XYZ file of C-alpha atoms in Angstrom:
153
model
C 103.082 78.384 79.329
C 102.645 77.211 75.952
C 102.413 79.488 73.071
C 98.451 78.395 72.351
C 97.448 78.921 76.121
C 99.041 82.357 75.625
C 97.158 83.097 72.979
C 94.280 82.190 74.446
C 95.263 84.349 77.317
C 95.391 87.169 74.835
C 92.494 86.648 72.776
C 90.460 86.355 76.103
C 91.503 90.202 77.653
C 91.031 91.771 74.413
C 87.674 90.370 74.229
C 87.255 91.988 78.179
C 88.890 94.984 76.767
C 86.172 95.577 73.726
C 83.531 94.273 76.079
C 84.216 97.077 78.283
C 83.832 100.030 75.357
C 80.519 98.222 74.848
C 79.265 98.156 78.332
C 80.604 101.693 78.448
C 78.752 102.305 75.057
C 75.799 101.140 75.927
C 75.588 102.796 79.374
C 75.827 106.227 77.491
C 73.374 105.668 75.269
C 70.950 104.575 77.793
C 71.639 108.298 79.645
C 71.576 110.027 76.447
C 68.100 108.185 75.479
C 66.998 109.081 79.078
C 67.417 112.480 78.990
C 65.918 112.975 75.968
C 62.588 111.003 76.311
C 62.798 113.845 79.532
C 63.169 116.581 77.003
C 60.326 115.373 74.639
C 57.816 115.086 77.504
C 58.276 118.577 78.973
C 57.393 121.978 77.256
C 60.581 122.328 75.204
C 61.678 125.883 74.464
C 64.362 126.272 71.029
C 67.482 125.991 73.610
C 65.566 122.367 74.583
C 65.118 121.430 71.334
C 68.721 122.574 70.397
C 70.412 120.129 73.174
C 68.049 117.263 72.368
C 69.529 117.348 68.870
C 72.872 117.563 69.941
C 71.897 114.915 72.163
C 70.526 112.514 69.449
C 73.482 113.359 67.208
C 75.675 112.254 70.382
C 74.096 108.926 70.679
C 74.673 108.289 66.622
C 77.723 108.790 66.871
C 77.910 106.739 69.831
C 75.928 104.321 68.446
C 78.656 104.096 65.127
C 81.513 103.362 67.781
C 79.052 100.829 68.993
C 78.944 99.014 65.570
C 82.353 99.389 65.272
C 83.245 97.451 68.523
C 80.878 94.541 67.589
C 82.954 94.944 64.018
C 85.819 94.053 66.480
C 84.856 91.688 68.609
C 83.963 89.572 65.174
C 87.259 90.086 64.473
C 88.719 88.015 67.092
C 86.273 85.423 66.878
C 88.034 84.569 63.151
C 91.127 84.186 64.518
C 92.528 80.381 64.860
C 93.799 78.564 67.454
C 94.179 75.672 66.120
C 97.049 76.695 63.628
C 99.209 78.312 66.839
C 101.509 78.604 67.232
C 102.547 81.079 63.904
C 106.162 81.236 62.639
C 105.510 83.993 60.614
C 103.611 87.287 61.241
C 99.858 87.189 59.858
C 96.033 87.197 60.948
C 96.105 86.076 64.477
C 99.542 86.084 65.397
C 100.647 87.173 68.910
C 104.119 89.536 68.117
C 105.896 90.436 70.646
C 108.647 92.964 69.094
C 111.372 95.025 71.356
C 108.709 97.854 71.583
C 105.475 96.312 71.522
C 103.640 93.123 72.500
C 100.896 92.998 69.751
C 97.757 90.946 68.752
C 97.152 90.911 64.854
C 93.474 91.508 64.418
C 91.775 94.449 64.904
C 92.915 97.560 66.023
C 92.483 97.892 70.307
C 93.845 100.203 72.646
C 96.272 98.954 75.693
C 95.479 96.118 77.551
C 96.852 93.888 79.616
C 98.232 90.214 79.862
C 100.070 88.931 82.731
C 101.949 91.878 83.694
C 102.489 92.786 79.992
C 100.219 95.489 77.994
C 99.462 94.511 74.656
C 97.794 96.706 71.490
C 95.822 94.628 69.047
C 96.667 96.036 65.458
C 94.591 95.802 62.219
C 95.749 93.909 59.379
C 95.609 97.844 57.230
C 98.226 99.481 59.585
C 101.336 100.236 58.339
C 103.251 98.464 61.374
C 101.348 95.235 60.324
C 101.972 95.701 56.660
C 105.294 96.279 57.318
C 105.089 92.874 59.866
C 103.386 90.530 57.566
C 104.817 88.033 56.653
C 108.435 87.992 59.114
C 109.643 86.103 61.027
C 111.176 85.891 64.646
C 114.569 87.754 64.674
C 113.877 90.026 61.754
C 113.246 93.614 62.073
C 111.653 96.602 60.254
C 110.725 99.904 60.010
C 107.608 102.043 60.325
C 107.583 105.383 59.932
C 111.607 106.028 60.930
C 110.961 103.582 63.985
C 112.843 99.885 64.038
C 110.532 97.207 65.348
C 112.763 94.137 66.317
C 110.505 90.715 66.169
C 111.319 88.436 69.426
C 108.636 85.849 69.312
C 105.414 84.855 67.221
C 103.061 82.643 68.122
């Protein structure tokens, strides 16, 4: 497979991967607003009222990781695949190093790509800063750890 279809590949499961947090984001909210509509429309006693604050400070801070997911999912849409493939590291380069296949763009938990799991990383870690700019072959180090590059695209 060519390196642009890969990318493409990748870009498209960590868009199903953040779609996911916000399906999951959104479901909890929903419960969360349910239950406390419930609350508000019985007699509510000060434990009630207690756990329907708790319960709207829950779904702020849900609603925060929310934002921040849409934040992401921007993210990728900026990256370009019509400069792939990369020969150095930067914005939108797939890495794959001798620890870690990674997607430079926003910071994502595991997820995975034909058989392989990959971690999107933000361009303000230290493994990207570290990254930026190298090229297939070198290697460096984060934080006592030696990160060998084996492909970029």
């Amino acid at each position: 497979m060519d390196p642009k279809q890969m990318k493409e590949r990748v870009l498209e499961a960590a868009r199903t991967k953040l779609n996911e947090h916000l399906t999951e984001y959104n479901e909890r909210i929903a419960e969360l607003r349910a239950v406390t509509v419930e609350n508000e429309l019985a007699e509510t006693a000060s434990q009630t009222e207690g756990r329907r604050d708790a319960d709207i400070e829950l779904m702020n801070s849900i609603g925060e990781q929310l934002a921040q997911v849409k934040r992401e999912l921007d993210s990728l849409d900026q990256v370009d695949l019509t400069d792939a493939p990369h020969d150095t590291v930067r914005y939108g380069s797939v890495v794959v190093t001798d620890r870690h296949h990674l997607l430079i763009a926003t910071s994502i938990d595991g997820f995975d790509v034909e058989g392989e799991e990959y971690l999107g990383l933000s361009t303000k870690a230290p493994l990207y800063q570290a990254l930026n700019g190298k090229k297939a072959g070198e290697s460096v180090q984060v934080n006592g750890n030696t990160f060998t590059i084996k492909q970029v695209y």
